Structure formats: C-alpha cells, structure tokens
Short mmCIF file of C-alpha atoms in Angstrom, two decimals:
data_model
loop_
_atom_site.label_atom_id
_atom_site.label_comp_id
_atom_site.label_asym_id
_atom_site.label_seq_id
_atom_site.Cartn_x
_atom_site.Cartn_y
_atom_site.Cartn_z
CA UNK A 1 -6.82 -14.34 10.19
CA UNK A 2 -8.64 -17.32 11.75
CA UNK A 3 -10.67 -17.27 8.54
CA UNK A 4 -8.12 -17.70 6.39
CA UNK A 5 -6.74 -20.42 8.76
CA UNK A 6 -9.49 -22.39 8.43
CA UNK A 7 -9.42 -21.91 4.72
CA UNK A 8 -5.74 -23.49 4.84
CA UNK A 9 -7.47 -26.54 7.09
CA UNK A 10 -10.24 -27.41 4.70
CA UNK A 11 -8.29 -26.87 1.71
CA UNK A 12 -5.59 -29.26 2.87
CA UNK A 13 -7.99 -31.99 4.36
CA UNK A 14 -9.53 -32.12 1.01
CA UNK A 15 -6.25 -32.29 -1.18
CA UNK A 16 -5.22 -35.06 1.36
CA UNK A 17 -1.99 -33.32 2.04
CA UNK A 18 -0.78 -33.17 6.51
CA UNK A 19 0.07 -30.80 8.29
CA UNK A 20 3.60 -32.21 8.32
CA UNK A 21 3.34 -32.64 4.53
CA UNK A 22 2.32 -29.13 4.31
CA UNK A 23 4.61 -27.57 6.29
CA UNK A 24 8.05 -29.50 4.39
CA UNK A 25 10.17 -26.92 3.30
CA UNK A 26 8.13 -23.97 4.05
CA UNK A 27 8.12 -23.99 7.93
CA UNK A 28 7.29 -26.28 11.06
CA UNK A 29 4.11 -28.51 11.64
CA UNK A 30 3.66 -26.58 14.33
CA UNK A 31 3.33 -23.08 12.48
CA UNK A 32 0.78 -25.11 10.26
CA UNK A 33 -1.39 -25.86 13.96
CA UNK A 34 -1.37 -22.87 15.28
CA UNK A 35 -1.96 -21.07 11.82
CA UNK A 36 -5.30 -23.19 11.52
CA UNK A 37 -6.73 -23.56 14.92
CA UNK A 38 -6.11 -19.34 15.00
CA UNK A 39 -3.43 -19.11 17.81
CA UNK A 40 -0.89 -17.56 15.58
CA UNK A 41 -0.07 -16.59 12.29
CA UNK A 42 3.23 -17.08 10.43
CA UNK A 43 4.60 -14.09 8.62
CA UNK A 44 3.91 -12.90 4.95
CA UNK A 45 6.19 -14.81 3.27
CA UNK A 46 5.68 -18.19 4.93
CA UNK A 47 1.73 -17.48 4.45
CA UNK A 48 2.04 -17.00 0.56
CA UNK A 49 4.19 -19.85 0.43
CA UNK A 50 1.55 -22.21 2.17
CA UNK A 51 -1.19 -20.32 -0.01
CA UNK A 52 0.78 -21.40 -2.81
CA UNK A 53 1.09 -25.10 -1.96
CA UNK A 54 -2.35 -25.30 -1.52
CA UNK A 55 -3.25 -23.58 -4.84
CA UNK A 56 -4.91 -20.44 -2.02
CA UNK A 57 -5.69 -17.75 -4.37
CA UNK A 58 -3.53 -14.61 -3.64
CA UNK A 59 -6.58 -12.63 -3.36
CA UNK A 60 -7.75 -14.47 -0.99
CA UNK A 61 -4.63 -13.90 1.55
CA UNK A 62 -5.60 -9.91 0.61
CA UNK A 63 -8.76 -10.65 2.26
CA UNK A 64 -7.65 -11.54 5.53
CA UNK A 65 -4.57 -9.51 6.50
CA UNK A 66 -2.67 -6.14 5.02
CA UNK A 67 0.28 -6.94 3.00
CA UNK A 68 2.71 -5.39 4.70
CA UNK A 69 0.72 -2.47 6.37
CA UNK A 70 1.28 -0.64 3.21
CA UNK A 71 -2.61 -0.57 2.34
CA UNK A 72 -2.34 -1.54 -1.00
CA UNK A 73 -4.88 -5.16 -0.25
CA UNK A 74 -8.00 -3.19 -1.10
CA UNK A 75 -6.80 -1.58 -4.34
CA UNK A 76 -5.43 -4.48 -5.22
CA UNK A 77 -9.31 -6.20 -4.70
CA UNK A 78 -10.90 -3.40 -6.69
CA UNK A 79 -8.71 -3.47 -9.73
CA UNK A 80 -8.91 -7.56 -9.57
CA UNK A 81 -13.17 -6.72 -9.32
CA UNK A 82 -12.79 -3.91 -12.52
CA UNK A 83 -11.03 -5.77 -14.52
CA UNK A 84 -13.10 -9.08 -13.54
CA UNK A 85 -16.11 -6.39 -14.94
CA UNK A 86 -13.89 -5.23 -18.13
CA UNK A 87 -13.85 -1.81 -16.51
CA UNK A 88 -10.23 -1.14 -17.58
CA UNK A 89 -9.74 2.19 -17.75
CA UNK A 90 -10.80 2.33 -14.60
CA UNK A 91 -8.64 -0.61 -12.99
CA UNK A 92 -5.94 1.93 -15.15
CA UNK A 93 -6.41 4.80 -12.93
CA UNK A 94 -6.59 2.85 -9.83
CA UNK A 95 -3.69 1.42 -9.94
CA UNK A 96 -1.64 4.43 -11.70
CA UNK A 97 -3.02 6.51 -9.05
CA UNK A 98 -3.49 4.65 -5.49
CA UNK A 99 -0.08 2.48 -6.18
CA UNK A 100 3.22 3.44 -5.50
CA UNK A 101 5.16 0.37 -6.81
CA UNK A 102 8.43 1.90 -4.77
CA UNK A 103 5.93 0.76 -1.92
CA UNK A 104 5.29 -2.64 -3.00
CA UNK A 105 7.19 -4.71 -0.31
CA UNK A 106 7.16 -8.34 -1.87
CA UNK A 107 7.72 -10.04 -4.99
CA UNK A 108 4.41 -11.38 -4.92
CA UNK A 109 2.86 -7.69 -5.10
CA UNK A 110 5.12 -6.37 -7.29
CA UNK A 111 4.26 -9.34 -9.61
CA UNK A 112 0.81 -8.70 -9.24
CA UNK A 113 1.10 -5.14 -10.12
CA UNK A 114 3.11 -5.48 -13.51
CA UNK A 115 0.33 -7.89 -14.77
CA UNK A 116 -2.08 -5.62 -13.91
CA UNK A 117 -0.24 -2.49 -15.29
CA UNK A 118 0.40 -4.85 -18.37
CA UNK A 119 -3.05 -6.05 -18.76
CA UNK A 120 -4.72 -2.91 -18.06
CA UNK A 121 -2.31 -0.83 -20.62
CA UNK A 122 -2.78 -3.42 -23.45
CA UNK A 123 -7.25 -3.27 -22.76
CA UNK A 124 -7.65 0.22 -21.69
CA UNK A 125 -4.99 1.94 -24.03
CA UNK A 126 -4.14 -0.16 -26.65
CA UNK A 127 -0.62 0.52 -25.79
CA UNK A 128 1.32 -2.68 -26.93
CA UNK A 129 4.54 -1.09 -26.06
CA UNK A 130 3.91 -0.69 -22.33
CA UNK A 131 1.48 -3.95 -22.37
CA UNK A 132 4.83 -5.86 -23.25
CA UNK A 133 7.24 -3.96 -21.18
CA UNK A 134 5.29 -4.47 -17.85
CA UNK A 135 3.82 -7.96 -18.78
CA UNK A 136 7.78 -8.93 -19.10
CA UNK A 137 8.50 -7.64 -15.85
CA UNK A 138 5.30 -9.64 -14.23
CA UNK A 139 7.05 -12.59 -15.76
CA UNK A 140 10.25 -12.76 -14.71
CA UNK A 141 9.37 -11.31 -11.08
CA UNK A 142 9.85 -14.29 -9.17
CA UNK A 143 7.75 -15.61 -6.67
CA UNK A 144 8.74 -19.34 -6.09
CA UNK A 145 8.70 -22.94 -7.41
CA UNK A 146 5.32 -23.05 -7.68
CA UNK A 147 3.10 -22.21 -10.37
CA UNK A 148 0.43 -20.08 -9.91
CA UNK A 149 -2.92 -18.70 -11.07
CA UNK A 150 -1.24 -15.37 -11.77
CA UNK A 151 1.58 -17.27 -13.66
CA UNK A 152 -1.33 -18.39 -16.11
CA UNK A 153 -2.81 -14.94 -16.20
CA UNK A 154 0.75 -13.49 -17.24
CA UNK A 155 1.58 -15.94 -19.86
CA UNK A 156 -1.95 -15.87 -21.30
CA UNK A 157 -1.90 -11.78 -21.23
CA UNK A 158 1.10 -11.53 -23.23
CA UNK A 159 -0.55 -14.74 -25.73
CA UNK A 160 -3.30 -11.78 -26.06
CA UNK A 161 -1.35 -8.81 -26.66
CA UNK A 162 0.79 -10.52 -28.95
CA UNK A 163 -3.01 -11.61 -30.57
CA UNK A 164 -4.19 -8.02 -30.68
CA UNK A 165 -0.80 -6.92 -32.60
CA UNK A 166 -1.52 -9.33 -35.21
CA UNK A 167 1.33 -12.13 -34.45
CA UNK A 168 -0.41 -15.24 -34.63
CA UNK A 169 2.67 -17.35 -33.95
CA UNK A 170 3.99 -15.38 -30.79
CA UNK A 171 0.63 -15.64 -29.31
CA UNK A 172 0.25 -19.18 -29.89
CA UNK A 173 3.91 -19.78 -27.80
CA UNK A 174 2.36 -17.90 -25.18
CA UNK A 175 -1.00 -19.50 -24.95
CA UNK A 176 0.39 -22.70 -25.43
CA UNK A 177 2.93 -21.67 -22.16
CA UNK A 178 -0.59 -20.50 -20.15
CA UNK A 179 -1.83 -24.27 -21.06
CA UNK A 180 0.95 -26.48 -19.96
CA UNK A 181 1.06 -24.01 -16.82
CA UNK A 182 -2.82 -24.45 -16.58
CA UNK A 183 -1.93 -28.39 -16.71
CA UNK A 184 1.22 -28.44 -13.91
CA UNK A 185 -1.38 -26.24 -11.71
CA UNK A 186 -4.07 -28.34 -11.85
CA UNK A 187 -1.72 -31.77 -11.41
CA UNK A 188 -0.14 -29.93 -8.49
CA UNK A 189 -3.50 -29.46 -7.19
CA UNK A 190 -5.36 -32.68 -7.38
CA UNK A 191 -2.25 -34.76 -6.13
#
C-alpha cells in the first residue's frame, strides 16, 4: 500500500491540489498524511473516493490491496488485460466463471463487472440482448459524483452496441454522452 500512497502524493503534487484540498469531503488531512508517507491506510471506500478525485485509475487501487478480501482484484486485472488484447471470449469465461457477483462487496466492483459482462457479451457473443441488459445495470450502478474512466467506457460500450445493431442515432446519443464525459474528466483533471 505504500506504493499506491505515493502514487496519491505525486499525482496530487502535480494536479496542484493539498492535502487539505484533497481530503474536503472525503476524510481528514490527516488520513491523506498518513495514507502517503505509508503509516496507514484509510478503508476501501475512502481510498476509491480519493482515487477518484485524483482521476487514480481503479485498476490501479486493484494493484495494491484486495478489494474486500474477496479475491476478485486479479480476475478483475486479467479480464481488463484480455479484453485490452480483444481476447473476449476469454475475458467471457473468466468472469462467468471466477466471479460470483453475489460476492461483489462494493458498488465500484459491481459496476465494473456489469461493463465487463456487457462488453464482453456484446464482442464475444454478439448477444445485444444481454450486452444492453448488463451495460444498463453498469450505468446506473452508482459510484459517486465523480466521473470516471469506467463511466466513459460504459457510455461508449452501449454507443457501440447500439452501432453493431444498426441504430445510428442511439449510438450517436451515447457516444456523444462518452464525449462530454471524456470532456468533464479531463477538466476535472487538469484543474
């Protein structure tokens, strides 16, 4: 975890943003101190929010503690990697297989899982049905105020399948709502 606290200190020195500003609303300066010199480490949910202030990658919060004990951080890396490869059937199994999603303890994984189960159903299958269904319920899992990558990768997924079924004007809404969300991310990360 002192990685990842160091990852929160260089990321916030270089968006300007102190340790008091970072901490408003989420948790105390102090939290923010002891998370980046390594003495401590707040809990899951305060660390995603601060991950998501910063514009952290969720991925990269995977790679330095276990959501939850539950185990799920490493399948969660190797469907990210298969799909990253266009390996989708294989991302598919993975997470059909080595998920439980009764397990899935937060929002944030739960989110993370419908896109995936969404993305991978629409590429691997070429089930629009079940591409829609479990893209829908990656969208309206919330996670926060914040936008995030994963928001952009949600919108933008349904955009496609919408693409792939031959509505032009559906997929255009959605791609259009990855943009402005692609916009408010980036604002919200250079200022």
């Amino acid at each position: 975890m002192e990685h990842f606290g160091q990852k929160v200190k260089e990321t916030r020195i270089v968006k300007g943003v102190t340790q008091k500003g970072l901490a408003e609303g989420i948790c105390t300066q102090a939290t923010i101190s002891n998370l980046e010199n390594g003495s401590s480490f707040p809990g899951l949910g305060t660390l995603l929010a601060i991950a998501s202030r910063l514009d952290i990658d969720f991925s990269e919060i995977y790679e330095h503690t276990e959501l939850n004990g539950n185990g799920y951080s490493e399948v969660f890396k190797q469907i990210k990697m298969l799909c990253g490869k266009e390996k989708y059937k294989e991302a598919y199994k993975s997470l059909t297989t080595e998920i439980k999603v009764e397990n899935l303890e937060t929002n944030s994984e739960i989110k993370h899982y419908y896109y995936y189960l969404g993305i991978t159903s629409l590429l691997a299958k070429n089930n629009f049905s079940d591409a829609f269904y479990n893209l829908n319920l990656a969208l309206f899992t919330e996670t926060g105020k914040h936008i995030t990558s994963i928001d952009v990768l949600i919108s933008t997924g349904i955009g496609l399948a919408y693409q792939l079924n031959s509505e032009e004007s559906k997929a255009k809404t959605y791609f259009e709502r990855g943009l402005n969300q692609l916009d408010s991310l980036k604002k919200s990360t250079s200022g």
